[in-house]
Amino acid sequence: FFILTGMEFDLSTVAAVLLVAGYSINDTVVVFDRIRELLRKYRKTPLSDLLNMAVNETLSRTLLTGMTTIFSLIALAVFGGAVIQGFTYALLIGIVIGVYSSIYIAAPILLYMRLPRAPVAEVTA
């Protein structure tokens, strides 16, 4: 994006890229945590159906969080100065890509890898 637009890639842009990485990883962890919970709850359900349930259950949370962040970044892009322009645009592009990857890429990779379903050990305290 920065090469195509000719915008300056400075230290604030690096901070935005790191922020987006953390944001995307957090969203992916939420989806994988829901998958883990459903694996324990529905042991006989096929993995594709289980992944579909997990993504559907976390879809509203992921979209609402992403859209809230995008709306605030749009306000920052419109009303912010030239100093934070690279930071704002890097976050905007990164959040859109991060939300997309959390919804459409994270869970299908598990299905593609054909991970075996190991028996879940019961935790006793």
Tab-separated table of C-alpha atoms in Angstrom:
chain	number	residue	atom	x	y	z
A	1	PHE	CA	0.000	0.000	0.000
A	2	PHE	CA	2.726	2.462	0.914
A	3	ILE	CA	4.730	1.652	-2.211
A	4	LEU	CA	1.685	2.090	-4.446
A	5	THR	CA	0.657	5.399	-2.868
A	6	GLY	CA	4.164	6.765	-2.378
A	7	MET	CA	3.460	7.582	1.271
A	8	GLU	CA	6.297	7.820	3.766
A	9	PHE	CA	6.940	4.710	5.862
A	10	ASP	CA	8.150	6.069	9.191
A	11	LEU	CA	8.327	4.989	12.827
A	12	SER	CA	4.633	5.610	13.488
A	13	THR	CA	3.782	3.347	10.564
A	14	VAL	CA	5.925	0.586	12.065
A	15	ALA	CA	3.988	1.036	15.313
A	16	ALA	CA	0.734	0.715	13.356
A	17	VAL	CA	1.909	-2.502	11.702
A	18	LEU	CA	2.797	-3.985	15.095
A	19	LEU	CA	-0.555	-2.868	16.494
A	20	VAL	CA	-2.393	-4.521	13.608
A	21	ALA	CA	-0.441	-7.740	14.126
A	22	GLY	CA	-1.500	-7.844	17.773
A	23	TYR	CA	-5.091	-6.996	16.898
A	24	SER	CA	-5.312	-9.724	14.270
A	25	ILE	CA	-3.677	-12.310	16.527
A	26	ASN	CA	-6.132	-11.450	19.304
A	27	ASP	CA	-9.105	-11.937	16.962
A	28	THR	CA	-7.699	-15.238	15.750
A	29	VAL	CA	-7.154	-16.427	19.318
A	30	VAL	CA	-10.802	-15.663	20.092
A	31	VAL	CA	-11.925	-17.806	17.147
A	32	PHE	CA	-9.552	-20.645	18.067
A	33	ASP	CA	-10.674	-20.498	21.706
A	34	ARG	CA	-14.279	-20.897	20.598
A	35	ILE	CA	-13.223	-23.859	18.434
A	36	ARG	CA	-11.504	-25.416	21.456
A	37	GLU	CA	-14.649	-24.959	23.576
A	38	LEU	CA	-16.829	-26.527	20.900
A	39	LEU	CA	-14.409	-29.433	20.480
A	40	ARG	CA	-14.998	-30.283	24.121
A	41	LYS	CA	-18.753	-29.787	23.913
A	42	TYR	CA	-19.477	-31.573	20.616
A	43	ARG	CA	-17.146	-34.538	20.375
A	44	LYS	CA	-19.006	-36.361	17.590
A	45	THR	CA	-19.660	-33.343	15.328
A	46	PRO	CA	-17.672	-33.262	12.078
A	47	LEU	CA	-14.830	-30.766	12.166
A	48	SER	CA	-16.177	-28.712	9.253
A	49	ASP	CA	-19.524	-28.212	11.006
A	50	LEU	CA	-17.778	-27.406	14.251
A	51	LEU	CA	-15.568	-24.770	12.599
A	52	ASN	CA	-18.629	-23.273	10.954
A	53	MET	CA	-20.382	-23.019	14.341
A	54	ALA	CA	-17.334	-21.417	15.947
A	55	VAL	CA	-16.953	-18.797	13.220
A	56	ASN	CA	-20.686	-18.025	13.286
A	57	GLU	CA	-20.616	-17.577	17.072
A	58	THR	CA	-17.683	-15.169	16.952
A	59	LEU	CA	-18.694	-13.383	13.741
A	60	SER	CA	-20.751	-10.632	15.382
A	61	ARG	CA	-18.040	-9.888	17.951
A	62	THR	CA	-15.325	-9.731	15.305
A	63	LEU	CA	-17.342	-7.537	12.945
A	64	LEU	CA	-18.530	-5.156	15.668
A	65	THR	CA	-15.037	-4.737	17.072
A	66	GLY	CA	-13.576	-4.221	13.615
A	67	MET	CA	-16.250	-1.759	12.491
A	68	THR	CA	-15.941	0.285	15.698
A	69	THR	CA	-12.213	0.552	15.156
A	70	ILE	CA	-12.652	1.401	11.476
A	71	PHE	CA	-15.159	4.172	12.242
A	72	SER	CA	-12.813	5.772	14.753
A	73	LEU	CA	-9.919	5.487	12.289
A	74	ILE	CA	-11.993	7.134	9.562
A	75	ALA	CA	-12.667	10.039	11.913
A	76	LEU	CA	-8.954	10.194	12.665
A	77	ALA	CA	-8.135	10.173	8.942
A	78	VAL	CA	-10.622	12.968	8.209
A	79	PHE	CA	-9.912	15.216	11.191
A	80	GLY	CA	-6.316	14.210	12.001
A	81	GLY	CA	-3.305	16.013	10.725
A	82	ALA	CA	-0.678	15.030	8.211
A	83	VAL	CA	1.584	13.790	10.989
A	84	ILE	CA	-0.584	10.748	11.741
A	85	GLN	CA	-1.739	10.104	8.191
A	86	GLY	CA	0.574	7.113	7.630
A	87	PHE	CA	-0.341	5.669	11.025
A	88	THR	CA	-4.063	5.988	10.312
A	89	TYR	CA	-3.944	4.519	6.819
A	90	ALA	CA	-1.759	1.620	7.934
A	91	LEU	CA	-4.251	0.849	10.685
A	92	LEU	CA	-7.231	1.128	8.346
A	93	ILE	CA	-5.785	-1.268	5.782
A	94	GLY	CA	-4.471	-3.596	8.485
A	95	ILE	CA	-7.719	-3.804	10.448
A	96	VAL	CA	-9.687	-4.656	7.306
A	97	ILE	CA	-7.197	-7.384	6.377
A	98	GLY	CA	-7.018	-8.609	9.998
A	99	VAL	CA	-10.789	-8.949	10.331
A	100	TYR	CA	-10.945	-10.750	6.991
A	101	SER	CA	-8.203	-13.171	7.993
A	102	SER	CA	-9.779	-13.893	11.382
A	103	ILE	CA	-13.098	-14.794	9.783
A	104	TYR	CA	-12.219	-16.385	6.463
A	105	ILE	CA	-8.680	-17.718	6.783
A	106	ALA	CA	-7.954	-18.828	10.380
A	107	ALA	CA	-10.517	-21.621	10.764
A	108	PRO	CA	-10.295	-22.997	7.190
A	109	ILE	CA	-6.546	-23.463	7.658
A	110	LEU	CA	-7.339	-25.894	10.482
A	111	LEU	CA	-9.631	-27.822	8.173
A	112	TYR	CA	-7.048	-27.798	5.395
A	113	MET	CA	-4.353	-29.137	7.729
A	114	ARG	CA	-6.617	-32.072	8.698
A	115	LEU	CA	-5.584	-32.006	12.322
A	116	PRO	CA	-6.583	-35.149	14.202
A	117	ARG	CA	-9.125	-34.759	16.972
A	118	ALA	CA	-7.323	-35.932	20.088
A	119	PRO	CA	-9.404	-36.930	23.096
A	120	VAL	CA	-9.743	-34.018	25.486
A	121	ALA	CA	-8.406	-34.769	28.955
A	122	GLU	CA	-10.676	-33.845	31.835
A	123	VAL	CA	-9.206	-31.324	34.243
A	124	THR	CA	-9.836	-32.061	37.907
A	125	ALA	CA	-9.105	-29.583	40.601
